[in-house]
Steps between C-alpha positions, in 0.01 A plus 500: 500500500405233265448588089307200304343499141147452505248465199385844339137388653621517895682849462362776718332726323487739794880540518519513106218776515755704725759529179218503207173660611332327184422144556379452158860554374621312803217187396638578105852405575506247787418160328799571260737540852680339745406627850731497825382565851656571791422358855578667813394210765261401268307847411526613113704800560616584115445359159648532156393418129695449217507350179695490155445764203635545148921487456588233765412794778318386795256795596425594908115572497458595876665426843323629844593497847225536815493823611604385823750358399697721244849663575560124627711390215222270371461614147903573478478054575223467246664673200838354555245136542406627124826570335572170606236361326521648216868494481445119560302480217733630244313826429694778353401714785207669713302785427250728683278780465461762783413888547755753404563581890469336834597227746464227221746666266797528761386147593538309142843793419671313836476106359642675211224576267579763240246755307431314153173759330262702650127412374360854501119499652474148599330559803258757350438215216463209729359634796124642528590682858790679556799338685607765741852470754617780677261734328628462193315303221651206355525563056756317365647136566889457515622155331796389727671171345801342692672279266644155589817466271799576631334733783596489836352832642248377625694230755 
């Protein structure tokens, strides 16, 4: 597998669409980001956005996997790809917003990630169709930061 930047023009908004059903928030926040892909003999197999925010923290917008291709340690290669980045970059830290239960959550908790706030209704605000896993409806966003100085959790 092969992970290069590309401009915020050639990212594939299919893949993005499959971790933010909105691409008007999606088109919003991608010319302010840096976009990776990753290659898998030369198919787009993942993707992930991110760009800087307020305090020296470097916020993750979205990362996707193919369906096809997730359980495959793809997006695991992706994030750490990220924290490099960012670390690189001399950013505080990283921060992300996900729902209050699910795959994602155990996925950001095991690079190390910690629960920061909780923005109550931030689906419901931000989202005119409901965003529905497992049967249960998706409310409230958890903000998971995963500081840079002097942690090494996350290696």
């Amino acid at each position: 597998m092969q992970i290069d930047e590309v401009p915020p023009s050639e990212a594939p908004m299919d893949l993005l669409l499959l971790a933010d059903p909105s691409e008007e928030a999606i088109k919003e926040y991608l010319n302010q980001s840096r976009c990776f892909v990753a290659y898998n003999n030369d198919v787009v197999v993942g993707s992930c956005v991110f760009k800087p925010i307020a305090g020296g923290m470097v916020e993750l917008m979205n990362i996707a996997v193919s369906p096809s291709y997730q359980q495959s340690g793809i997006g695991t290669r992706l994030l750490r790809n990220v924290i490099d980045k960012v670390k690189e970059s001399g950013a505080r830290g990283l921060e992300v917003g996900t729902g209050t239960f699910g795959y994602q959550l155990t996925f950001y908790q095991r690079q190390g990630f910690r629960v920061d706030r909780i923005d109550k209704d931030f689906f419901l605000r931000n989202y005119p169709e409901p965003i529905v896993e497992d049967g249960v409806q998706h409310k409230d966003m958890l903000r998971l930061t995963l500081e840079f100085c002097g942690d090494t959790s996350h290696q």
